[in-house]
Short mmCIF file of C-alpha atoms in Angstrom, two decimals:
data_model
loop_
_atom_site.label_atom_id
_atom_site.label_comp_id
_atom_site.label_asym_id
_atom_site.label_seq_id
_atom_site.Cartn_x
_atom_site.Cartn_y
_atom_site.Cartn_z
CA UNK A 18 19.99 83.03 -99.40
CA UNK A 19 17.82 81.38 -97.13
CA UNK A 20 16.00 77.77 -96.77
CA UNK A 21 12.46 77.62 -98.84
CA UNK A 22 10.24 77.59 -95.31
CA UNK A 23 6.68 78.71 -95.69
CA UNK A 24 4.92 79.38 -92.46
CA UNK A 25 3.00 77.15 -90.68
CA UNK A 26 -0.63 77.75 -90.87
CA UNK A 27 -1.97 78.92 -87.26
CA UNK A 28 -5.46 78.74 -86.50
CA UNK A 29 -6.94 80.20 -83.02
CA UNK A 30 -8.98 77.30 -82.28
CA UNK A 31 -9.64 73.97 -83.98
CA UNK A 32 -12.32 71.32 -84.10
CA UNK A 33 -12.14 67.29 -84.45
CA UNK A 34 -13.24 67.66 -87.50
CA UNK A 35 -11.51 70.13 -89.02
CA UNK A 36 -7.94 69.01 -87.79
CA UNK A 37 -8.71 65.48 -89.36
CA UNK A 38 -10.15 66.77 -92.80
CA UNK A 39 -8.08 69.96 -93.14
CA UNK A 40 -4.64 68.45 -91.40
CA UNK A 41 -4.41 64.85 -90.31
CA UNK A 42 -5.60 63.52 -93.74
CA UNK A 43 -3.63 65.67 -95.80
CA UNK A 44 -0.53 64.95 -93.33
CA UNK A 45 -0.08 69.10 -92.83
CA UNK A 46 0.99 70.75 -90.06
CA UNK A 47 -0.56 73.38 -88.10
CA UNK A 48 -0.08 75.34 -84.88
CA UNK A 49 -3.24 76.14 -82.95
CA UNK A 50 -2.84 78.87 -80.46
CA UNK A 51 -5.61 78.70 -77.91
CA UNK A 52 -5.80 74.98 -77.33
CA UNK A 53 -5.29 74.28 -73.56
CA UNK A 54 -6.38 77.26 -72.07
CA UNK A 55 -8.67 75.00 -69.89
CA UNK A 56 -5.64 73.20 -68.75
CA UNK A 57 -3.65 74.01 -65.43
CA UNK A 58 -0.84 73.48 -66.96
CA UNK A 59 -1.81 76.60 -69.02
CA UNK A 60 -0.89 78.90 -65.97
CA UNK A 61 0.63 76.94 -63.81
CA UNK A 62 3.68 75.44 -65.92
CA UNK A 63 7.41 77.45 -66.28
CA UNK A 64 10.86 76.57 -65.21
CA UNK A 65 9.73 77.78 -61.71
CA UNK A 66 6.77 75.46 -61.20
CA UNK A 67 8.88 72.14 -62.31
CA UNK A 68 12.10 73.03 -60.30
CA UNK A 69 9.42 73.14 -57.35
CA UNK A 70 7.88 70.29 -58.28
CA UNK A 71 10.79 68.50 -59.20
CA UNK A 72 13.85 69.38 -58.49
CA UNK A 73 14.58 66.76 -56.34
CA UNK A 74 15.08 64.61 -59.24
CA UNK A 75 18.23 63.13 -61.36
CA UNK A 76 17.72 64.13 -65.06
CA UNK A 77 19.46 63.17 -68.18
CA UNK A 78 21.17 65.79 -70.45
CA UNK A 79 22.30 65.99 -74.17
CA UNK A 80 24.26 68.44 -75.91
CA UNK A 81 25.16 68.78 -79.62
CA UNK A 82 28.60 66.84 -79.46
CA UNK A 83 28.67 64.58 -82.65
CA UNK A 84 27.04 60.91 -82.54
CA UNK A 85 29.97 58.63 -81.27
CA UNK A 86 29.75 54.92 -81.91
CA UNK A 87 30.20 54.38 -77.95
CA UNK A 88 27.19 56.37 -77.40
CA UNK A 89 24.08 53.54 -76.87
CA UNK A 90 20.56 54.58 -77.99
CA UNK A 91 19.49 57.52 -76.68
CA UNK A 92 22.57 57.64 -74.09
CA UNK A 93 22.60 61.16 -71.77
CA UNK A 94 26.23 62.66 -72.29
CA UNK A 95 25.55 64.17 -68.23
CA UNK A 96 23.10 63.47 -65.39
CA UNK A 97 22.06 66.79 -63.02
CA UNK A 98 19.35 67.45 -60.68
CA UNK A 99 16.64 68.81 -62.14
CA UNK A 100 16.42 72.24 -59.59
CA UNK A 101 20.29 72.51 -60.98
CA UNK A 102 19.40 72.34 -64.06
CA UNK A 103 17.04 75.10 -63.78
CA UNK A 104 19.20 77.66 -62.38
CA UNK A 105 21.34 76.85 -65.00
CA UNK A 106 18.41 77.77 -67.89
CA UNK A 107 18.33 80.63 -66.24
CA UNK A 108 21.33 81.61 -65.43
CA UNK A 109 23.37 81.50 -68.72
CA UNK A 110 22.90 79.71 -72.34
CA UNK A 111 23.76 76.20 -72.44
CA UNK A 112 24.04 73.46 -74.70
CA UNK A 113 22.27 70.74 -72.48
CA UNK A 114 18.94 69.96 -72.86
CA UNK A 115 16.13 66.95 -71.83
CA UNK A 116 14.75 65.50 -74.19
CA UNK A 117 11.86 62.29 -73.84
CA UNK A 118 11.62 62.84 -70.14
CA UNK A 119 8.68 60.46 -69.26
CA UNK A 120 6.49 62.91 -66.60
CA UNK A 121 4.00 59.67 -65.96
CA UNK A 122 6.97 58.02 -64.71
CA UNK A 123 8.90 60.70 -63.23
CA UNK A 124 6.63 62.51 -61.97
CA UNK A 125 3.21 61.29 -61.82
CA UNK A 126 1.41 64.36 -59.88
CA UNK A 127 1.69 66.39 -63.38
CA UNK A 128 -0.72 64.54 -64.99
CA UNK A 129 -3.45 66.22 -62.92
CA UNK A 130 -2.38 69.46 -64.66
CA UNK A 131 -3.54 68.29 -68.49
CA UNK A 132 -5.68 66.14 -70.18
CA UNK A 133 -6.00 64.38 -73.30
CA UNK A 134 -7.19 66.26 -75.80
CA UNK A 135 -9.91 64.53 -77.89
CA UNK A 136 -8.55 65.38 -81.53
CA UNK A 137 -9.82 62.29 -83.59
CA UNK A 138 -6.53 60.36 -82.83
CA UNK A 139 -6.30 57.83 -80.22
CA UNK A 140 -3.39 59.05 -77.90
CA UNK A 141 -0.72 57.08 -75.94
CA UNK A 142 -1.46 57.75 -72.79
CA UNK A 143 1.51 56.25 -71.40
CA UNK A 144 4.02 58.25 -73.17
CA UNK A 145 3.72 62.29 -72.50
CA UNK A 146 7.14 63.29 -72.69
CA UNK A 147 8.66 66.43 -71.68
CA UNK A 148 11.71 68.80 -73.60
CA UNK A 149 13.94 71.30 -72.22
CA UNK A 150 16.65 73.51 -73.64
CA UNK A 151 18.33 76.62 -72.89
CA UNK A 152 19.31 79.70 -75.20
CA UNK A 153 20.37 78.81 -78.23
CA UNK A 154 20.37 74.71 -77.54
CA UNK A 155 19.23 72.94 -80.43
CA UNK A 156 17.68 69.60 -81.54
CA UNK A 157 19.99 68.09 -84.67
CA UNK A 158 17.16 67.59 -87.81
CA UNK A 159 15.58 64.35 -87.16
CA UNK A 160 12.54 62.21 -87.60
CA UNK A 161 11.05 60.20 -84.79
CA UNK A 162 11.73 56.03 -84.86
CA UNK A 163 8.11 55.39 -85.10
CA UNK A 164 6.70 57.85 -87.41
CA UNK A 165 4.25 59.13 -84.68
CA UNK A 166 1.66 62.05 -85.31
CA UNK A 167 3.05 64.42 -82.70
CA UNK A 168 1.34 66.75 -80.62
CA UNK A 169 3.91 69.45 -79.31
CA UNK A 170 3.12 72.26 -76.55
CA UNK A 171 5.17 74.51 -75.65
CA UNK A 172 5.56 75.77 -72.37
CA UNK A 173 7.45 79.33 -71.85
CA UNK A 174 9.74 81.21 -73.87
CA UNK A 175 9.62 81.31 -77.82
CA UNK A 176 11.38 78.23 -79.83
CA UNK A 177 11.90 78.29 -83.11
CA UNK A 178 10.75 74.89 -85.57
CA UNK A 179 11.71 73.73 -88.90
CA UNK A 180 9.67 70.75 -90.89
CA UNK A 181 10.18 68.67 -93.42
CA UNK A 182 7.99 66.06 -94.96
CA UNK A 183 9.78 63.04 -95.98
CA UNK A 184 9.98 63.57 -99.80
CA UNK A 185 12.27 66.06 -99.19
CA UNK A 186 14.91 63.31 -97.98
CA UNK A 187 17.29 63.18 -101.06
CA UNK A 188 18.20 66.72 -100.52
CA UNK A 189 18.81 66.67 -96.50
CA UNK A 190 22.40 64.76 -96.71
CA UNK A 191 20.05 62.13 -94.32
CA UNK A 192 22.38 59.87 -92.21
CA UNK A 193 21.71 56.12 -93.57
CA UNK A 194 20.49 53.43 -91.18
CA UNK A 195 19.37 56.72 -88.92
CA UNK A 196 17.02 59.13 -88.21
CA UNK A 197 19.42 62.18 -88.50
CA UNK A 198 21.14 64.64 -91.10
CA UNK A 199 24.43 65.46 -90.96
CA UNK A 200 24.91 66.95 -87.62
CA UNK A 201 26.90 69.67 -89.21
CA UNK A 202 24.54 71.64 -90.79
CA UNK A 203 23.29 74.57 -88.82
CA UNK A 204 19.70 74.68 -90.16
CA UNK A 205 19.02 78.29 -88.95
CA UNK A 206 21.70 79.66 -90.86
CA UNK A 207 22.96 76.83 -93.24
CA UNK A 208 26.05 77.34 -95.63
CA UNK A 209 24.88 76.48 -99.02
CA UNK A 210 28.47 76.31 -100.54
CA UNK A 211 29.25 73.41 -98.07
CA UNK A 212 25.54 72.17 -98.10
CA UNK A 213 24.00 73.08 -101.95
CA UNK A 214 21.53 70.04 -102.23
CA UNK A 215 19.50 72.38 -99.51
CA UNK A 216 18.81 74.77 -101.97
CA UNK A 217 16.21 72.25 -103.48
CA UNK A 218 14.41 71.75 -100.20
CA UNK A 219 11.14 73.25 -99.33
CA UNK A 220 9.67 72.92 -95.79
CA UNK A 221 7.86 74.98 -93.08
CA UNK A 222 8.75 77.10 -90.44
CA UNK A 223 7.40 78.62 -86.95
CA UNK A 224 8.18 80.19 -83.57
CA UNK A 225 6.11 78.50 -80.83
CA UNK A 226 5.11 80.49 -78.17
CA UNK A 227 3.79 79.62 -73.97
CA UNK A 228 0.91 77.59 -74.16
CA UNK A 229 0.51 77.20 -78.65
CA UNK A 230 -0.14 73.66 -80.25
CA UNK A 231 1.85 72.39 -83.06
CA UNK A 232 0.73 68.82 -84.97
CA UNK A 233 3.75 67.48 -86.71
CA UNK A 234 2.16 64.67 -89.12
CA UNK A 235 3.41 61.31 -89.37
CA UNK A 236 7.51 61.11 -89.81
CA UNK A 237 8.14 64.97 -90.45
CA UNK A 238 11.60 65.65 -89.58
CA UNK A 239 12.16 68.37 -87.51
CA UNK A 240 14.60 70.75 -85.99
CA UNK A 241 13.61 72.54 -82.93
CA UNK A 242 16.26 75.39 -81.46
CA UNK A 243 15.05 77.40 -78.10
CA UNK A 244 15.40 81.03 -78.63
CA UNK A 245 14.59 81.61 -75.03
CA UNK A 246 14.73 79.03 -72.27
CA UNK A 247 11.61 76.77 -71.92
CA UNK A 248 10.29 73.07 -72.33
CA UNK A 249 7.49 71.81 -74.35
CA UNK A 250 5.33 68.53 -74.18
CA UNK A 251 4.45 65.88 -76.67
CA UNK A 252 1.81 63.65 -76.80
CA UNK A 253 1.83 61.14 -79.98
CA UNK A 254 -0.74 58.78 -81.68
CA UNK A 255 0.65 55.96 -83.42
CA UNK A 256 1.60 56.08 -87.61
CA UNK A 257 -2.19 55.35 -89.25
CA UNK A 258 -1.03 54.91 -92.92
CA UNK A 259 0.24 51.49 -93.94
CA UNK A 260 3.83 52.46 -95.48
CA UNK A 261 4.70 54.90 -92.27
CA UNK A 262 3.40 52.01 -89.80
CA UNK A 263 5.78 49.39 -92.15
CA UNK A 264 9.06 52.08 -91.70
CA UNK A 265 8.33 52.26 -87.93
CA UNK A 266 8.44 48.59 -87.85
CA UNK A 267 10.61 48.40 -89.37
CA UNK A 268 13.13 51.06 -87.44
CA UNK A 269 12.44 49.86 -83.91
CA UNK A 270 13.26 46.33 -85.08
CA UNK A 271 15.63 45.71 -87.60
CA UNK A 272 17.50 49.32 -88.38
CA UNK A 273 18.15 50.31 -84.79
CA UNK A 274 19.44 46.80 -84.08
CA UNK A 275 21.73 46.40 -87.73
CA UNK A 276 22.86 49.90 -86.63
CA UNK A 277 24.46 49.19 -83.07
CA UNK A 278 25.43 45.88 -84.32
CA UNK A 279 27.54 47.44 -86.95
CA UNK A 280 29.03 50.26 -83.92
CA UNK A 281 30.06 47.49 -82.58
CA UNK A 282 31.49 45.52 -85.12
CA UNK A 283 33.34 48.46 -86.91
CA UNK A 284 33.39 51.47 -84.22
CA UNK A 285 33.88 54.91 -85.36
CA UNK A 286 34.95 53.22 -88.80
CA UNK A 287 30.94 52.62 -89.03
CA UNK A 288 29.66 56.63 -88.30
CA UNK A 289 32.79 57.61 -90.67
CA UNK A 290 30.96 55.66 -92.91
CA UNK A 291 27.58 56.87 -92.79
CA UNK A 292 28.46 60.57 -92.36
CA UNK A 293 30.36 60.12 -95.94
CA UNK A 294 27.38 58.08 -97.19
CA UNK A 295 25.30 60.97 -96.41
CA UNK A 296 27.40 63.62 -98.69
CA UNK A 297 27.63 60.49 -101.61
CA UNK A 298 23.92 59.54 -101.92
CA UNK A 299 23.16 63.89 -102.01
CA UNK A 300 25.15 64.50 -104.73
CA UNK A 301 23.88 61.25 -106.79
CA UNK A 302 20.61 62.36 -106.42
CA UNK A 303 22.01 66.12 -107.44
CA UNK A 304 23.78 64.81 -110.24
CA UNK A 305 20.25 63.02 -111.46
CA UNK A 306 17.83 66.41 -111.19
#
């Protein structure tokens, strides 16, 4: 038994118009496949170009290790230089990847290698962020704090993407006052003995490949695991309908805040807590189907 994932639809090329009727309206995804030929980036970017360009510089790193209520927001688990981390991509499967690497900031010379793509939403253009991950690494299944429409490129190798819209929350054992699941399930091959409510789930599915588009509507949660080594790009317009614009609000400034308050007031006592919370609220909702 598997996860109910229909395919993402892919389109070879896309207009203004059609993305907002067909997809940004609707809140859909879609992965266009010839969208930035026109870009540098589109033949200059791999692992090669950025050690090159960057290697010089100290990047953060994540792994999978469980949430620990000493970790702060967003807190690396390692530091490397960047040119290290690249041989190690390359040279053998690892767990650490980069995720929300700010290339404006870091790296300003790579903005001359893209441009912002007029797609009926207004961009940020102060936020491009860049994502890296080795064989095998994998993001946990999560939503994004503000609810953002997210545009995702992908950049060399093949990485494999799960969706969810957010009605499908009673049924992914979602962490409460968070934007995760439980970061036990293993969403490419998940154990529905352990894990039944995610029989009742239905979602969307795709393998992005070097230079492909994928829009990820407002608050999808998503699970992103790197097949091959490679990093991606995402560029984000800001939640346009009233209730996702009220949740982001609502996450940057009162749940993130309640939630490291209570790490620490309580310590691990708190993520205990939620993790079991998590498994509890499923099942009620199971019970009431």
């Amino acid at each position: 038994m598997s996860l109910n994932l229909k395919d993402i639809p892919r389109l070879k090329s896309i207009t203004k118009e059609d993305f907002i009727k067909n997809f940004f309206r609707p809140q859909k995804p879609v992965v266009v496949e010839q969208f930035i030929e026109d870009w540098p980036a589109y033949t200059k970017w791999n692992l090669d170009y950025i050690k090159r360009i960057a290697g010089d510089k100290i990047v953060p790193l994540y792994d999978d290790r469980p949430v620990d209520y000493k970790d702060g927001f967003n807190e690396a688990h390692a530091t490397m230089k960047m040119s290290e981390y690249i041989d190690l991509l390359q040279s053998e499967p690892t767990k650490y990847r980069i995720f929300l690497w700010n290339i404006l900031k870091e790296v300003p010379e790579l903005q001359n290698d893209f441009s912002f793509p007029d797609i009926g939403l207004k961009l940020m253009k102060k936020l491009p962020m860049l994502f890296f991950g080795g064989t095998d690494s994998h993001t946990f299944m999560h939503y994004d704090i503000d609810l953002a429409n997210i545009f995702h490129f992908h950049f060399q190798g093949e990485k494999e993407i799960i969706l969810f819209d957010q009605k499908q929350n009673d049924y992914l054992y979602k962490i409460p006052h968070s934007l995760i699941t439980r970061e036990d399930i293993d969403f490419s091959n998940p154990d529905f003995e352990k894990w039944p409510a995610l029989k009742n789930v239905v979602g969307y599915k795709t393998t992005l490949t070097h230079g492909e588009m994928l829009y990820m509507p407002e608050g999808y949660w998503h699970y992103m695991k790197y097949e091959t080594p490679g990093f991606s790009m995402s560029l984000r317009a800001i939640a346009r309908h009233p209730k996702n614009l009220g949740k982001a609000i609502y996450n940057v400034f009162i749940m993130r805040n309640f939630d490291n308050l209570m790490r620490r007031l309580n310590g691990q006592k708190w993520i205990d807590w939620k993790n079991n919370q998590a498994i509890l609220r499923t099942q009620a909702h199971i019970k009431n189907l």
